[in-house]
mmCIF file of C-alpha atoms in Angstrom:
data_model
loop_
_atom_site.group_PDB
_atom_site.id
_atom_site.type_symbol
_atom_site.label_atom_id
_atom_site.label_comp_id
_atom_site.label_asym_id
_atom_site.label_seq_id
_atom_site.Cartn_x
_atom_site.Cartn_y
_atom_site.Cartn_z
ATOM 1 C CA MET A 1 54.358 -2.429 -2.081
ATOM 2 C CA THR A 2 51.528 -0.842 -0.422
ATOM 3 C CA THR A 3 48.165 -1.998 0.535
ATOM 4 C CA ALA A 4 44.700 -0.441 0.833
ATOM 5 C CA ASN A 5 41.855 -1.534 3.174
ATOM 6 C CA THR A 6 38.417 -0.621 2.828
ATOM 7 C CA TYR A 7 35.880 -1.595 5.567
ATOM 8 C CA PHE A 8 32.093 -0.632 5.338
ATOM 9 C CA CYS A 9 29.531 -0.589 8.193
ATOM 10 C CA ASN A 10 26.892 -2.991 8.087
ATOM 11 C CA TYR A 11 23.308 -1.784 8.831
ATOM 12 C CA SER A 12 19.878 -3.662 9.659
ATOM 13 C CA ILE A 13 16.961 -1.126 9.082
ATOM 14 C CA GLY A 14 13.204 -1.261 9.839
ATOM 15 C CA GLU A 15 10.700 -1.290 12.808
ATOM 16 C CA ALA A 16 12.735 -4.034 14.373
ATOM 17 C CA PRO A 17 15.801 -3.785 13.695
ATOM 18 C CA TYR A 18 17.303 -4.721 17.589
ATOM 19 C CA SER A 19 15.874 -8.667 16.931
ATOM 20 C CA GLU A 20 19.033 -9.061 14.991
ATOM 21 C CA VAL A 21 21.572 -7.728 17.727
ATOM 22 C CA ALA A 22 22.270 -10.845 18.917
ATOM 23 C CA ALA A 23 22.642 -13.056 15.957
ATOM 24 C CA VAL A 24 25.300 -10.151 14.783
ATOM 25 C CA CYS A 25 27.023 -9.203 17.608
ATOM 26 C CA ARG A 26 27.247 -12.793 19.505
ATOM 27 C CA PRO A 27 30.611 -14.078 17.965
ATOM 28 C CA PHE A 28 32.111 -10.829 19.285
ATOM 29 C CA GLY A 29 31.553 -11.836 22.620
ATOM 30 C CA LYS A 30 28.933 -11.264 25.296
ATOM 31 C CA ARG A 31 29.509 -8.796 27.714
ATOM 32 C CA ILE A 32 28.230 -5.219 26.552
ATOM 33 C CA LEU A 33 29.134 -1.427 27.971
ATOM 34 C CA LEU A 34 26.294 0.482 26.525
ATOM 35 C CA LEU A 35 26.707 4.351 26.101
ATOM 36 C CA GLY A 36 24.429 6.912 25.110
ATOM 37 C CA GLY A 37 22.284 9.887 25.831
ATOM 38 C CA HIS A 38 19.955 10.703 28.623
ATOM 39 C CA LYS A 39 16.900 10.754 25.671
ATOM 40 C CA ALA A 40 18.284 8.459 23.397
ATOM 41 C CA LEU A 41 18.830 5.944 26.031
ATOM 42 C CA ALA A 42 15.150 6.647 27.593
ATOM 43 C CA ALA A 43 14.100 6.061 23.696
ATOM 44 C CA GLY A 44 15.406 2.913 23.247
ATOM 45 C CA ALA A 45 17.457 1.022 25.538
ATOM 46 C CA GLU A 46 14.617 -0.832 27.349
ATOM 47 C CA ARG A 47 13.636 -1.996 23.710
ATOM 48 C CA LEU A 48 17.491 -3.165 23.123
ATOM 49 C CA ARG A 49 16.885 -4.752 26.640
ATOM 50 C CA GLN A 50 14.351 -6.831 25.518
ATOM 51 C CA ALA A 51 15.698 -7.770 22.472
ATOM 52 C CA LEU A 52 18.882 -9.354 24.303
ATOM 53 C CA ALA A 53 16.183 -11.019 26.695
ATOM 54 C CA GLY A 54 16.866 -14.759 27.098
ATOM 55 C CA SER A 55 20.133 -14.457 24.550
ATOM 56 C CA GLU A 56 23.510 -15.079 26.115
ATOM 57 C CA LEU A 57 24.961 -11.388 25.529
ATOM 58 C CA GLU A 58 24.514 -8.969 29.063
ATOM 59 C CA ILE A 59 24.491 -5.336 29.146
ATOM 60 C CA ILE A 60 26.953 -5.302 32.069
ATOM 61 C CA GLY A 61 27.078 -1.434 32.266
ATOM 62 C CA GLN A 62 25.135 1.767 30.805
ATOM 63 C CA GLU A 63 26.553 5.051 30.862
ATOM 64 C CA HIS A 64 25.884 8.717 29.593
ATOM 65 C CA TYR A 65 28.279 10.058 27.435
ATOM 66 C CA GLY A 66 28.487 13.086 28.355
ATOM 67 C CA LYS A 67 28.371 16.731 27.097
ATOM 68 C CA ASP A 68 29.895 16.367 24.447
ATOM 69 C CA CYS A 69 32.787 14.255 22.467
ATOM 70 C CA THR A 70 36.009 15.206 24.220
ATOM 71 C CA PHE A 71 38.889 13.398 24.312
ATOM 72 C CA GLU A 72 38.594 13.566 28.064
ATOM 73 C CA ARG A 73 35.559 11.641 28.073
ATOM 74 C CA ILE A 74 36.964 9.302 25.854
ATOM 75 C CA HIS A 75 39.586 8.269 27.892
ATOM 76 C CA GLU A 76 37.647 8.131 30.394
ATOM 77 C CA LEU A 77 34.647 5.467 28.478
ATOM 78 C CA ALA A 78 37.620 3.547 27.212
ATOM 79 C CA GLU A 79 39.056 2.854 30.908
ATOM 80 C CA LEU A 80 35.444 1.707 32.278
ATOM 81 C CA ALA A 81 35.073 -0.684 29.398
ATOM 82 C CA GLN A 82 38.333 -1.904 30.218
ATOM 83 C CA LYS A 83 37.702 -1.941 33.926
ATOM 84 C CA LEU A 84 34.219 -4.043 33.238
ATOM 85 C CA LYS A 85 35.817 -6.363 31.185
ATOM 86 C CA ALA A 86 33.683 -5.623 28.118
ATOM 87 C CA ASP A 87 33.436 -7.757 25.008
ATOM 88 C CA MET A 88 32.072 -4.798 23.203
ATOM 89 C CA ILE A 89 30.957 -1.394 23.681
ATOM 90 C CA PHE A 90 27.116 -0.175 21.830
ATOM 91 C CA GLY A 91 26.582 3.199 21.418
ATOM 92 C CA MET A 92 23.102 5.109 21.411
ATOM 93 C CA GLY A 93 22.127 8.395 20.371
ATOM 94 C CA GLY A 94 23.050 11.228 17.897
ATOM 95 C CA GLY A 95 25.878 12.049 16.327
ATOM 96 C CA ARG A 96 27.855 13.205 19.647
ATOM 97 C CA ALA A 97 26.587 10.217 21.418
ATOM 98 C CA LEU A 98 28.004 7.702 18.988
ATOM 99 C CA ASP A 99 31.679 9.472 18.023
ATOM 100 C CA THR A 100 32.196 9.041 21.732
ATOM 101 C CA ALA A 101 31.155 5.270 21.635
ATOM 102 C CA LYS A 102 33.376 4.911 18.591
ATOM 103 C CA GLY A 103 36.457 6.856 20.628
ATOM 104 C CA ALA A 104 36.264 4.790 23.602
ATOM 105 C CA ALA A 105 36.015 1.350 22.048
ATOM 106 C CA TRP A 106 39.270 2.314 19.636
ATOM 107 C CA GLU A 107 41.230 3.626 22.549
ATOM 108 C CA ALA A 108 40.071 0.167 24.548
ATOM 109 C CA LYS A 109 40.552 -2.052 21.412
ATOM 110 C CA LEU A 110 36.964 -3.094 21.478
ATOM 111 C CA PRO A 111 34.343 -3.615 18.626
ATOM 112 C CA VAL A 112 31.755 -1.031 18.143
ATOM 113 C CA PHE A 113 27.873 -1.429 17.357
ATOM 114 C CA THR A 114 25.639 1.861 16.837
ATOM 115 C CA PHE A 115 22.136 2.416 17.246
ATOM 116 C CA PRO A 116 21.358 6.068 15.754
ATOM 117 C CA THR A 117 18.114 7.215 17.261
ATOM 118 C CA ILE A 118 17.968 10.309 14.797
ATOM 119 C CA ALA A 119 19.156 10.733 11.611
ATOM 120 C CA ALA A 120 20.595 13.992 11.806
ATOM 121 C CA THR A 121 24.582 13.018 10.529
ATOM 122 C CA CYS A 122 26.270 9.670 9.338
ATOM 123 C CA ALA A 123 27.898 9.484 12.705
ATOM 124 C CA ALA A 124 26.658 5.908 12.958
ATOM 125 C CA THR A 125 28.459 4.481 9.752
ATOM 126 C CA THR A 126 31.903 6.742 9.658
ATOM 127 C CA ALA A 127 35.182 5.702 10.940
ATOM 128 C CA LEU A 128 36.077 9.118 12.522
ATOM 129 C CA SER A 129 34.824 11.215 15.811
ATOM 130 C CA VAL A 130 34.266 14.839 15.655
ATOM 131 C CA VAL A 131 36.064 16.256 19.147
ATOM 132 C CA TYR A 132 35.502 19.055 20.731
ATOM 133 C CA ARG A 133 37.181 20.516 23.677
ATOM 134 C CA GLU A 134 35.781 20.711 27.372
ATOM 135 C CA ASP A 135 34.892 24.320 26.268
ATOM 136 C CA GLY A 136 33.237 23.135 23.661
ATOM 137 C CA SER A 137 35.110 24.594 21.041
ATOM 138 C CA PHE A 138 35.978 22.687 18.048
ATOM 139 C CA ALA A 139 39.131 20.207 19.139
ATOM 140 C CA GLY A 140 39.839 18.268 15.769
ATOM 141 C CA PHE A 141 38.834 14.839 13.914
ATOM 142 C CA TYR A 142 39.786 11.335 15.308
ATOM 143 C CA TYR A 143 40.135 8.591 12.409
ATOM 144 C CA PHE A 144 39.995 5.008 13.103
ATOM 145 C CA ASP A 145 40.758 2.153 10.879
ATOM 146 C CA ARG A 146 37.162 0.994 10.416
ATOM 147 C CA PRO A 147 33.900 1.884 10.933
ATOM 148 C CA ALA A 148 31.237 0.259 13.680
ATOM 149 C CA ARG A 149 31.068 -3.235 12.745
ATOM 150 C CA HIS A 150 27.248 -3.414 12.494
ATOM 151 C CA CYS A 151 24.662 -0.403 12.930
ATOM 152 C CA PHE A 152 20.910 -0.823 13.923
ATOM 153 C CA ILE A 153 18.740 1.820 12.787
ATOM 154 C CA ASP A 154 15.066 1.492 14.037
ATOM 155 C CA VAL A 155 12.894 3.680 11.842
ATOM 156 C CA SER A 156 10.354 3.953 14.484
ATOM 157 C CA ILE A 157 12.673 5.570 17.118
ATOM 158 C CA ILE A 158 13.713 8.069 14.786
ATOM 159 C CA ALA A 159 10.126 8.727 13.675
ATOM 160 C CA ALA A 160 9.481 9.636 17.544
ATOM 161 C CA ALA A 161 12.635 12.336 17.195
ATOM 162 C CA PRO A 162 11.898 15.598 16.881
ATOM 163 C CA ALA A 163 11.659 16.142 13.374
ATOM 164 C CA GLU A 164 14.207 19.059 12.981
ATOM 165 C CA TYR A 165 16.695 16.276 13.276
ATOM 166 C CA LEU A 166 15.387 14.686 10.004
ATOM 167 C CA ARG A 167 15.244 17.876 8.102
ATOM 168 C CA ALA A 168 18.888 19.090 9.253
ATOM 169 C CA GLY A 169 20.317 15.589 8.361
ATOM 170 C CA MET A 170 18.662 15.652 5.131
ATOM 171 C CA GLY A 171 20.177 19.193 4.190
ATOM 172 C CA ASP A 172 23.731 18.175 5.508
ATOM 173 C CA THR A 173 23.382 15.010 3.201
ATOM 174 C CA MET A 174 22.398 16.622 0.059
ATOM 175 C CA GLY A 175 25.451 18.774 0.747
ATOM 176 C CA LYS A 176 27.595 15.608 0.119
ATOM 177 C CA TYR A 177 26.504 15.363 -3.268
ATOM 178 C CA PHE A 178 27.017 19.194 -4.375
ATOM 179 C CA GLU A 179 30.366 19.419 -2.729
ATOM 180 C CA CYS A 180 31.747 16.315 -3.293
ATOM 181 C CA HIS A 181 31.154 16.776 -7.170
ATOM 182 C CA PHE A 182 32.567 20.522 -6.921
ATOM 183 C CA ALA A 183 35.539 19.580 -5.301
ATOM 184 C CA ALA A 184 36.226 16.806 -7.307
ATOM 185 C CA ARG A 185 35.925 18.416 -11.141
ATOM 186 C CA ASN A 186 39.027 17.887 -13.216
ATOM 187 C CA ASP A 187 40.696 15.301 -11.192
ATOM 188 C CA SER A 188 41.365 11.939 -12.311
ATOM 189 C CA LEU A 189 39.980 10.190 -9.402
ATOM 190 C CA ALA A 190 41.313 6.481 -8.601
ATOM 191 C CA HIS A 191 38.793 3.941 -7.915
ATOM 192 C CA SER A 192 37.627 4.590 -4.313
ATOM 193 C CA SER A 193 36.783 8.181 -4.701
ATOM 194 C CA ASN A 194 35.404 7.788 -7.932
ATOM 195 C CA LEU A 195 32.887 5.397 -6.383
ATOM 196 C CA GLY A 196 32.237 7.731 -3.684
ATOM 197 C CA ARG A 197 31.316 10.702 -5.863
ATOM 198 C CA TYR A 198 29.191 7.880 -7.485
ATOM 199 C CA ILE A 199 27.778 7.095 -4.597
ATOM 200 C CA SER A 200 27.444 10.541 -3.585
ATOM 201 C CA ASN A 201 24.156 10.463 -6.148
ATOM 202 C CA MET A 202 22.187 8.847 -3.578
ATOM 203 C CA CYS A 203 22.701 12.039 -1.086
ATOM 204 C CA TYR A 204 20.556 13.930 -3.329
ATOM 205 C CA PHE A 205 18.437 12.144 -5.754
ATOM 206 C CA PRO A 206 16.271 9.833 -2.630
ATOM 207 C CA ILE A 207 16.169 12.829 -0.521
ATOM 208 C CA ALA A 208 14.634 15.269 -3.941
ATOM 209 C CA GLU A 209 11.626 12.211 -4.436
ATOM 210 C CA HIS A 210 11.343 11.492 -1.017
ATOM 211 C CA GLY A 211 12.577 14.487 1.365
ATOM 212 C CA ALA A 212 8.963 16.484 1.798
ATOM 213 C CA ALA A 213 6.969 13.118 2.311
ATOM 214 C CA ALA A 214 9.640 11.964 4.939
ATOM 215 C CA LEU A 215 9.621 15.287 6.882
ATOM 216 C CA ALA A 216 5.998 15.267 6.783
ATOM 217 C CA ALA A 217 6.177 11.422 8.199
ATOM 218 C CA ALA A 218 8.370 12.759 10.785
ATOM 219 C CA LYS A 219 6.852 15.357 12.103
ATOM 220 C CA GLU A 220 3.762 13.099 12.426
ATOM 221 C CA HIS A 221 6.074 10.487 14.150
ATOM 222 C CA ARG A 222 4.704 7.783 12.165
ATOM 223 C CA TYR A 223 6.759 4.921 10.080
ATOM 224 C CA ALA A 224 6.866 5.569 6.271
ATOM 225 C CA ALA A 225 8.302 4.065 3.181
ATOM 226 C CA GLU A 226 9.827 7.691 1.913
ATOM 227 C CA LEU A 227 11.150 8.262 5.961
ATOM 228 C CA GLU A 228 13.281 4.880 5.442
ATOM 229 C CA GLU A 229 14.684 6.187 2.351
ATOM 230 C CA ALA A 230 15.728 9.440 3.835
ATOM 231 C CA VAL A 231 17.322 7.608 7.066
ATOM 232 C CA LEU A 232 18.923 5.524 4.535
ATOM 233 C CA ALA A 233 20.590 8.590 2.818
ATOM 234 C CA ASN A 234 21.468 10.386 5.871
ATOM 235 C CA ILE A 235 22.935 7.583 7.547
ATOM 236 C CA VAL A 236 24.305 4.923 5.171
ATOM 237 C CA SER A 237 25.010 7.034 1.770
ATOM 238 C CA THR A 238 26.679 9.825 3.300
ATOM 239 C CA GLY A 239 28.955 7.537 5.681
ATOM 240 C CA MET A 240 29.831 5.468 2.475
ATOM 241 C CA VAL A 241 31.081 8.312 0.638
ATOM 242 C CA SER A 242 32.907 9.632 3.889
ATOM 243 C CA LEU A 243 34.511 6.611 4.104
ATOM 244 C CA LEU A 244 35.608 6.178 0.027
ATOM 245 C CA VAL A 245 36.298 9.514 -1.201
ATOM 246 C CA LEU A 246 39.641 11.273 -0.127
ATOM 247 C CA ASP A 247 39.466 14.195 2.146
ATOM 248 C CA ASP A 248 39.524 16.593 -0.482
ATOM 249 C CA TYR A 249 36.132 15.652 -2.120
ATOM 250 C CA ASN A 250 33.927 15.483 1.708
ATOM 251 C CA GLY A 251 33.091 19.360 1.698
ATOM 252 C CA ALA A 252 33.511 22.341 -0.410
ATOM 253 C CA VAL A 253 31.558 25.853 0.055
ATOM 254 C CA ALA A 254 29.057 24.480 1.606
ATOM 255 C CA HIS A 255 30.444 23.064 4.697
ATOM 256 C CA SER A 256 32.380 26.335 4.813
ATOM 257 C CA VAL A 257 29.614 29.116 4.308
ATOM 258 C CA TYR A 258 28.417 27.059 7.772
ATOM 259 C CA TYR A 259 32.089 27.836 9.511
ATOM 260 C CA GLY A 260 32.105 31.355 8.719
ATOM 261 C CA MET A 261 28.014 32.250 9.721
ATOM 262 C CA CYS A 262 29.156 30.481 13.008
ATOM 263 C CA LEU A 263 31.256 33.399 13.978
ATOM 264 C CA TYR A 264 27.953 35.694 13.363
ATOM 265 C CA PRO A 265 27.019 36.459 17.044
ATOM 266 C CA GLY A 266 23.868 33.700 18.284
ATOM 267 C CA PHE A 267 24.007 32.208 14.852
ATOM 268 C CA GLU A 268 24.275 28.525 16.409
ATOM 269 C CA GLU A 269 21.470 29.024 18.889
ATOM 270 C CA HIS A 270 19.088 29.764 16.221
ATOM 271 C CA ASN A 271 20.256 27.532 13.302
ATOM 272 C CA LEU A 272 21.026 23.624 13.062
ATOM 273 C CA HIS A 273 24.252 22.858 11.338
ATOM 274 C CA GLY A 274 22.494 20.644 8.281
ATOM 275 C CA ASP A 275 20.120 23.348 7.532
ATOM 276 C CA VAL A 276 22.834 25.772 7.338
ATOM 277 C CA VAL A 277 24.961 23.615 4.945
ATOM 278 C CA ALA A 278 21.757 23.288 2.841
ATOM 279 C CA TYR A 279 22.109 26.907 2.938
ATOM 280 C CA GLY A 280 25.700 26.773 1.416
ATOM 281 C CA VAL A 281 24.948 24.454 -1.272
ATOM 282 C CA LEU A 282 22.839 27.718 -2.724
ATOM 283 C CA VAL A 283 25.505 29.926 -2.403
ATOM 284 C CA GLN A 284 28.102 27.031 -3.779
ATOM 285 C CA LEU A 285 25.460 26.822 -7.012
ATOM 286 C CA ALA A 286 24.953 30.382 -7.213
ATOM 287 C CA VAL A 287 29.175 31.220 -7.168
ATOM 288 C CA ASP A 288 29.363 28.431 -9.770
ATOM 289 C CA LYS A 289 26.878 30.470 -12.048
ATOM 290 C CA GLN A 290 24.327 27.338 -11.839
ATOM 291 C CA LEU A 291 21.463 29.732 -11.027
ATOM 292 C CA ALA A 292 18.934 27.487 -12.727
ATOM 293 C CA LYS A 293 20.128 24.266 -10.424
ATOM 294 C CA ALA A 294 20.072 26.977 -7.350
ATOM 295 C CA LYS A 295 16.174 27.720 -8.707
ATOM 296 C CA GLU A 296 15.552 24.072 -8.383
ATOM 297 C CA LEU A 297 17.313 23.239 -5.095
ATOM 298 C CA LYS A 298 15.712 26.331 -3.422
ATOM 299 C CA SER A 299 12.340 24.965 -4.074
ATOM 300 C CA LEU A 300 12.851 21.682 -2.542
ATOM 301 C CA LEU A 301 14.589 23.304 0.487
ATOM 302 C CA GLN A 302 11.276 25.570 0.826
ATOM 303 C CA SER A 303 9.452 22.206 0.651
ATOM 304 C CA MET A 304 11.292 20.838 3.269
ATOM 305 C CA GLU A 305 10.927 23.761 5.906
ATOM 306 C CA ILE A 306 14.803 24.469 5.537
ATOM 307 C CA ARG A 307 15.488 28.393 5.978
ATOM 308 C CA THR A 308 17.235 29.814 2.388
ATOM 309 C CA THR A 309 17.736 33.062 3.140
ATOM 310 C CA LEU A 310 20.041 35.094 5.594
ATOM 311 C CA LYS A 311 16.840 37.061 6.441
ATOM 312 C CA GLU A 312 15.434 33.755 7.461
ATOM 313 C CA MET A 313 18.383 33.095 9.628
ATOM 314 C CA GLY A 314 18.174 36.319 11.235
ATOM 315 C CA VAL A 315 21.651 37.619 9.602
ATOM 316 C CA SER A 316 21.998 41.064 8.242
ATOM 317 C CA THR A 317 22.885 41.336 4.508
ATOM 318 C CA LYS A 318 25.236 44.383 5.323
ATOM 319 C CA ARG A 319 28.696 44.212 4.065
ATOM 320 C CA GLU A 320 29.858 45.794 6.459
ATOM 321 C CA GLU A 321 28.739 43.139 9.364
ATOM 322 C CA LEU A 322 29.468 39.979 7.098
ATOM 323 C CA GLU A 323 32.895 40.646 6.351
ATOM 324 C CA THR A 324 34.181 38.786 8.915
ATOM 325 C CA VAL A 325 32.648 35.903 7.819
ATOM 326 C CA LEU A 326 33.041 36.148 4.223
ATOM 327 C CA GLN A 327 36.776 36.289 4.702
ATOM 328 C CA ASP A 328 36.167 33.087 7.112
ATOM 329 C CA ILE A 329 34.681 31.317 4.612
ATOM 330 C CA VAL A 330 37.822 31.279 2.083
ATOM 331 C CA THR A 331 39.828 30.311 4.296
ATOM 332 C CA GLU A 332 38.227 27.079 5.449
ATOM 333 C CA PRO A 333 39.766 24.023 4.922
ATOM 334 C CA ASP A 334 37.045 22.482 3.002
ATOM 335 C CA MET A 335 38.434 25.486 0.120
ATOM 336 C CA GLN A 336 41.736 24.022 -0.109
ATOM 337 C CA HIS A 337 40.959 21.928 -3.219
ATOM 338 C CA ILE A 338 38.120 23.050 -5.146
ATOM 339 C CA PRO A 339 38.451 23.977 -8.993
ATOM 340 C CA TYR A 340 38.689 27.583 -9.183
ATOM 341 C CA LYS A 341 39.640 30.526 -6.512
ATOM 342 C CA ILE A 342 37.218 31.726 -4.620
ATOM 343 C CA THR A 343 36.608 35.460 -3.323
ATOM 344 C CA PRO A 344 34.778 36.675 -0.457
ATOM 345 C CA ASP A 345 33.272 38.981 -3.053
ATOM 346 C CA MET A 346 32.407 36.103 -4.823
ATOM 347 C CA ILE A 347 30.202 34.634 -2.068
ATOM 348 C CA TYR A 348 28.853 38.003 -1.105
ATOM 349 C CA GLU A 349 27.520 38.518 -4.424
ATOM 350 C CA ALA A 350 26.470 34.704 -4.192
ATOM 351 C CA MET A 351 24.528 35.404 -1.075
ATOM 352 C CA LEU A 352 22.485 38.174 -2.280
ATOM 353 C CA GLN A 353 21.790 36.719 -5.623
ATOM 354 C CA ILE A 354 20.243 33.633 -3.431
ATOM 355 C CA GLU A 355 18.292 36.000 -0.901
ATOM 356 C CA ASN A 356 16.174 36.937 -3.977
ATOM 357 C CA LEU A 357 16.196 34.025 -5.916
ATOM 358 C CA GLU A 358 13.042 32.303 -6.673
ATOM 359 C CA GLY A 359 12.337 28.782 -6.422
ATOM 360 C CA GLU A 360 11.242 26.722 -9.113
ATOM 361 C CA GLN A 361 10.053 23.327 -9.568
ATOM 362 C CA VAL A 362 12.115 19.872 -9.063
ATOM 363 C CA CYS A 363 13.158 17.742 -11.625
ATOM 364 C CA GLN A 364 13.939 14.331 -10.555
ATOM 365 C CA ASN A 365 16.473 14.114 -13.420
#
């Protein structure tokens, strides 16, 4: 007999969620090791300390997570947590900082709590870390039995961050909806994956409705209900899908397009991950001959200032300059479980179609 366990990350969201930290975290101990990026700690650490004032909880150490989430840094911080006799680890920042904190907590056998300061990824609520090598290259995924115990999402801190992180996060989040449904097509899904597939709808429709207004609020560094909806989609909805579905359904063409495009010299320096994933969704829709939906999505992405053509991303449309990229796209791991075989020719033809496609009004239904 087998038993399947599924754990979700609880969360608090609003303009003052740190006021809940002491009550939520006290059952796990008193001593806290706080990890994060320099900018993130500057934005949120003092606010957290003020929220903890007068409680039994104490930050007994504060450390910068490093440049990347690496196994070496995870090991070092896990050892530091044990040396300091920490009861729990708090991770504050973006994806790499939070992934480092989750990995260190896992190795130190301590509960972890997350404090995202940007909404570019769902790292705050997922049960894995994306790990890199010391040279910055991708090393692999580090999987855990459960995500963080609780996530504290201060929307006012996220509103103060550069707006492009929110924009890219929304692009990446929308990819989850389109890729999950595409990869799962024709499959008879178990309850968990089926539930995750339906939740993936919340990765697209709220952004289609609120994305442009959310971005406008972020650019003005102000709280807005639309911004909160976008943040929930980026951090919570996407994280729940990742926790529920099989890995087969967590990616498809869109993410493969991103990884392939990264082979183009200098590409990553000028294009954010989520922006390119959103473009990859357009390519996926064109491959799948859903040009009407591609037109709708292209209009939405343009309203959110996401680049929708190779030209805008500084990439040539010449086949000979894209050949290595095209070959890589169709051999990426995310392309191993899709409803039909996709060739480099199909990807290239789709890219050319998207290059000249005119957007049209977004439909919410």
